[in-house]
Amino acid sequence: AQSVTQPDIHITVSEGASLELRCNYSYGATPYLFWYVQSPGQGLQLLLKYFSGDTLVQGIKGFEAEFKRSQSSFNLRKPSVHWSDAAEYFCAVGAREAGNMLTFGGGTRLMVKP
Amino acid sequence: EPEVTQTPSHQVTQMGQEVILRCVPISNHLYFYWYRQILGQKVEFLVSFYNNEISEKSEIFDDQFSVERPDGSNFTLKIRSTKLEDSAMYFCASSEQGTNVLTFGAGSRLTVL
């Protein structure tokens, strides 16, 4: 069965500091990996995705993520956090083909200190 | 930018009542989905829908639930005989053919009393 673990429920960083959110997955085939962000009262917005190719993927809002097959990880990073990045972040795994379910992690709530 | 629209944003209902949550997917998308998030828990897959039929569903999606595309633009989730544990945020999503990249709506919060 597929699963996603986000070990950190809450993270607080200072504005301007770097950020890394952890994601570990379990998937029986080639994974299709995603990071979504949810701001209060909003839906889930796609930050970036990985299916194949370069293991370092760039997303919107200055985020990037690195796929490490040997560690079954897909950690999200940002070199300098802005106050507007405060939100909940979800990692997800699924198949590439449309119609297949995505399995989400429990989410990491990011708080940004001024 | 195209978006997925969901109504209502919040619905309060009595236990045992039926509710219908509505979604307008992105117009050129062919796959439609419902997910739910119980407060404090993970986002969970309910069902995916393509070509007027269910393509995949989870264990959560039992006979209490049904989906329908009643016309060319709407996609609905019906929950019959609601229970307290159905209280959750329900997210609709859609995707183009050939890709599992979902665009989510803002969600419909269901509160069952």
Short mmCIF file of C-alpha atoms in Angstrom, two decimals:
data_model
loop_
_atom_site.label_atom_id
_atom_site.label_comp_id
_atom_site.label_asym_id
_atom_site.label_seq_id
_atom_site.Cartn_x
_atom_site.Cartn_y
_atom_site.Cartn_z
CA ALA A 1 0.00 0.00 0.00
CA GLN A 2 1.19 3.50 -0.69
CA SER A 3 1.83 5.92 2.15
CA VAL A 4 3.38 9.30 2.84
CA THR A 5 4.97 10.45 6.07
CA GLN A 6 5.67 14.03 6.95
CA PRO A 7 7.54 13.77 10.23
CA ASP A 8 7.20 17.40 11.25
CA ILE A 9 3.70 18.52 12.19
CA HIS A 10 4.75 22.09 12.95
CA ILE A 11 7.79 24.08 11.92
CA THR A 12 8.63 27.67 12.84
CA VAL A 13 11.30 29.60 10.99
CA SER A 14 12.37 33.21 10.96
CA GLU A 15 11.68 35.29 7.90
CA GLY A 16 14.66 35.14 5.58
CA ALA A 17 15.85 31.81 6.96
CA SER A 18 16.08 28.68 4.87
CA LEU A 19 13.44 25.98 5.02
CA GLU A 20 13.34 22.23 4.51
CA LEU A 21 10.16 20.21 4.91
CA ARG A 22 10.59 16.46 5.02
CA CYS A 23 8.59 13.88 3.12
CA ASN A 24 9.08 10.13 3.00
CA TYR A 25 6.96 7.86 0.87
CA SER A 26 6.23 4.21 0.28
CA TYR A 27 5.08 3.25 -3.20
CA GLY A 28 5.26 -0.01 -5.09
CA ALA A 29 5.97 1.39 -8.53
CA THR A 30 7.59 4.47 -10.00
CA PRO A 31 6.20 7.28 -7.87
CA TYR A 32 4.69 10.51 -9.07
CA LEU A 33 5.38 12.99 -6.27
CA PHE A 34 3.78 16.30 -5.43
CA TRP A 35 3.91 19.14 -2.98
CA TYR A 36 0.77 21.14 -2.36
CA VAL A 37 0.26 24.21 -0.19
CA GLN A 38 -2.93 25.18 1.61
CA SER A 39 -3.43 28.66 2.96
CA PRO A 40 -6.26 29.27 5.44
CA GLY A 41 -9.62 29.11 3.73
CA GLN A 42 -8.05 28.12 0.44
CA GLY A 43 -7.86 24.95 -1.56
CA LEU A 44 -4.75 22.94 -2.27
CA GLN A 45 -2.38 24.67 -4.65
CA LEU A 46 0.26 22.69 -6.52
CA LEU A 47 3.79 23.85 -5.75
CA LEU A 48 5.70 21.31 -7.82
CA LYS A 49 5.74 17.74 -9.07
CA TYR A 50 8.21 15.02 -9.99
CA PHE A 51 7.84 12.04 -12.25
CA SER A 52 11.14 11.43 -13.97
CA GLY A 53 14.31 13.13 -15.15
CA ASP A 54 16.24 15.64 -13.10
CA THR A 55 15.78 14.77 -9.46
CA LEU A 56 15.84 18.42 -8.42
CA VAL A 57 12.61 20.09 -9.47
CA GLN A 58 11.71 23.74 -9.34
CA GLY A 59 8.28 24.97 -8.43
CA ILE A 60 6.36 28.15 -7.92
CA LYS A 61 7.07 30.75 -5.25
CA GLY A 62 10.79 29.90 -5.17
CA PHE A 63 10.34 26.36 -3.86
CA GLU A 64 12.29 23.34 -4.99
CA ALA A 65 12.28 19.67 -4.05
CA GLU A 66 14.75 16.85 -4.44
CA PHE A 67 13.78 13.26 -5.14
CA LYS A 68 16.09 10.72 -3.51
CA ARG A 69 15.08 7.22 -4.48
CA SER A 70 17.55 5.56 -2.12
CA GLN A 71 15.99 7.38 0.83
CA SER A 72 12.39 7.31 -0.47
CA SER A 73 12.31 11.02 0.18
CA PHE A 74 11.04 14.12 -1.57
CA ASN A 75 11.97 17.03 0.65
CA LEU A 76 10.81 20.56 -0.07
CA ARG A 77 13.21 23.45 0.29
CA LYS A 78 13.29 27.20 0.02
CA PRO A 79 16.44 29.27 0.53
CA SER A 80 14.75 32.31 2.07
CA VAL A 81 11.29 32.17 3.61
CA HIS A 82 8.83 35.04 3.35
CA TRP A 83 6.04 35.76 5.83
CA SER A 84 3.51 34.92 3.11
CA ASP A 85 4.82 31.34 3.03
CA ALA A 86 3.06 30.60 6.32
CA ALA A 87 0.62 27.83 5.42
CA GLU A 88 0.17 24.08 5.57
CA TYR A 89 2.23 21.97 3.20
CA PHE A 90 1.24 18.54 1.95
CA CYS A 91 3.35 15.94 0.21
CA ALA A 92 1.53 13.40 -1.96
CA VAL A 93 2.34 10.31 -4.02
CA GLY A 94 0.46 8.55 -6.78
CA ALA A 95 0.61 7.10 -10.24
CA ARG A 96 1.20 9.26 -13.28
CA GLU A 97 -2.01 8.36 -15.05
CA ALA A 98 -5.09 10.49 -14.55
CA GLY A 99 -7.86 9.05 -12.46
CA ASN A 100 -5.60 7.40 -9.93
CA MET A 101 -5.74 8.27 -6.28
CA LEU A 102 -3.16 10.47 -4.62
CA THR A 103 -2.09 9.57 -1.11
CA PHE A 104 -1.32 12.56 1.06
CA GLY A 105 0.88 12.99 4.06
CA GLY A 106 -0.45 14.47 7.26
CA GLY A 107 0.84 17.93 6.43
CA THR A 108 3.37 20.30 7.98
CA ARG A 109 2.18 23.62 9.31
CA LEU A 110 4.74 26.33 8.70
CA MET A 111 4.84 29.42 10.86
CA VAL A 112 7.11 32.34 10.00
CA LYS A 113 8.50 34.65 12.69
CA PRO A 114 9.22 38.26 11.79
CA GLU B 1 -6.18 31.31 -14.40
CA PRO B 2 -8.86 28.60 -14.65
CA GLU B 3 -10.17 27.37 -11.34
CA VAL B 4 -12.37 24.72 -9.80
CA THR B 5 -15.42 26.19 -8.11
CA GLN B 6 -17.23 24.55 -5.22
CA THR B 7 -20.57 25.33 -3.59
CA PRO B 8 -21.59 25.72 -0.87
CA SER B 9 -18.51 26.87 1.01
CA HIS B 10 -20.10 25.73 4.26
CA GLN B 11 -23.14 23.57 4.92
CA VAL B 12 -24.65 22.62 8.25
CA THR B 13 -27.04 19.68 8.31
CA GLN B 14 -28.80 17.43 10.76
CA MET B 15 -27.73 13.84 11.16
CA GLY B 16 -29.67 11.60 8.79
CA GLN B 17 -30.23 14.27 6.16
CA GLU B 18 -28.96 14.11 2.60
CA VAL B 19 -26.52 16.69 1.27
CA ILE B 20 -25.31 17.48 -2.20
CA LEU B 21 -22.00 19.21 -2.72
CA ARG B 22 -21.45 20.83 -6.06
CA CYS B 23 -18.38 21.45 -8.14
CA VAL B 24 -17.65 23.09 -11.46
CA PRO B 25 -14.39 21.61 -12.78
CA ILE B 26 -12.10 23.32 -15.25
CA SER B 27 -13.84 23.23 -18.60
CA ASN B 28 -11.31 21.24 -20.64
CA HIS B 29 -10.55 18.74 -17.89
CA LEU B 30 -11.88 15.23 -18.28
CA TYR B 31 -11.15 13.64 -14.88
CA PHE B 32 -12.92 14.66 -11.72
CA TYR B 33 -12.22 13.78 -8.11
CA TRP B 34 -13.51 14.15 -4.59
CA TYR B 35 -11.24 14.18 -1.57
CA ARG B 36 -12.08 14.91 2.03
CA GLN B 37 -10.19 16.16 5.06
CA ILE B 38 -11.56 15.52 8.51
CA LEU B 39 -10.39 18.25 10.87
CA GLY B 40 -6.84 17.55 12.00
CA GLN B 41 -6.46 14.52 9.74
CA LYS B 42 -5.01 13.72 6.33
CA VAL B 43 -6.53 14.58 2.98
CA GLU B 44 -8.17 11.33 1.83
CA PHE B 45 -9.16 10.19 -1.64
CA LEU B 46 -12.82 9.35 -2.13
CA VAL B 47 -13.45 8.83 -5.82
CA SER B 48 -12.36 9.63 -9.35
CA PHE B 49 -14.71 9.94 -12.31
CA TYR B 50 -14.15 9.80 -16.04
CA ASN B 51 -16.40 9.44 -19.05
CA ASN B 52 -19.50 9.37 -16.87
CA GLU B 53 -18.39 6.57 -14.66
CA ILE B 54 -16.33 5.97 -11.56
CA SER B 55 -12.74 5.05 -12.45
CA GLU B 56 -11.47 4.46 -8.93
CA LYS B 57 -12.88 4.70 -5.42
CA SER B 58 -11.60 4.23 -1.90
CA GLU B 59 -12.99 2.14 0.94
CA ILE B 60 -14.51 5.32 2.35
CA PHE B 61 -16.71 5.69 -0.71
CA ASP B 62 -19.42 3.23 0.24
CA ASP B 63 -23.11 3.08 -0.65
CA GLN B 64 -23.73 6.22 1.35
CA PHE B 65 -21.93 8.23 -1.30
CA SER B 66 -22.62 8.81 -4.97
CA VAL B 67 -21.29 11.08 -7.68
CA GLU B 68 -22.91 12.43 -10.77
CA ARG B 69 -22.22 14.71 -13.67
CA PRO B 70 -25.77 15.93 -14.28
CA ASP B 71 -24.86 18.28 -17.10
CA GLY B 72 -21.84 19.48 -19.04
CA SER B 73 -20.40 21.59 -16.28
CA ASN B 74 -21.33 20.32 -12.82
CA PHE B 75 -19.94 17.43 -10.82
CA THR B 76 -21.76 16.54 -7.62
CA LEU B 77 -21.15 14.47 -4.51
CA LYS B 78 -24.25 13.20 -2.74
CA ILE B 79 -24.05 11.97 0.82
CA ARG B 80 -27.14 10.10 1.99
CA SER B 81 -28.20 9.80 5.61
CA THR B 82 -25.32 11.86 6.96
CA LYS B 83 -23.51 10.84 10.13
CA LEU B 84 -21.56 12.91 12.61
CA GLU B 85 -18.33 11.45 11.28
CA ASP B 86 -19.09 12.80 7.80
CA SER B 87 -18.22 16.26 9.10
CA ALA B 88 -15.19 17.30 7.06
CA MET B 89 -13.89 19.58 4.35
CA TYR B 90 -14.69 18.09 0.96
CA PHE B 91 -12.43 19.02 -1.93
CA CYS B 92 -13.30 18.68 -5.58
CA ALA B 93 -10.50 18.48 -8.13
CA SER B 94 -10.09 17.99 -11.85
CA SER B 95 -7.28 17.04 -14.23
CA GLU B 96 -6.58 16.85 -17.91
CA GLN B 97 -6.45 13.56 -19.71
CA GLY B 98 -3.07 11.87 -19.46
CA THR B 99 -1.91 13.53 -16.29
CA ASN B 100 -2.52 13.14 -12.59
CA VAL B 101 -1.87 16.81 -11.89
CA LEU B 102 -4.94 17.92 -9.99
CA THR B 103 -6.39 21.39 -9.64
CA PHE B 104 -8.33 21.62 -6.40
CA GLY B 105 -11.26 23.79 -5.43
CA ALA B 106 -11.38 25.76 -2.19
CA GLY B 107 -13.49 23.11 -0.50
CA SER B 108 -16.94 22.71 1.01
CA ARG B 109 -17.04 22.42 4.76
CA LEU B 110 -19.77 20.03 5.92
CA THR B 111 -20.88 20.09 9.53
CA VAL B 112 -23.25 17.37 10.67
CA LEU B 113 -25.07 18.03 13.95
#
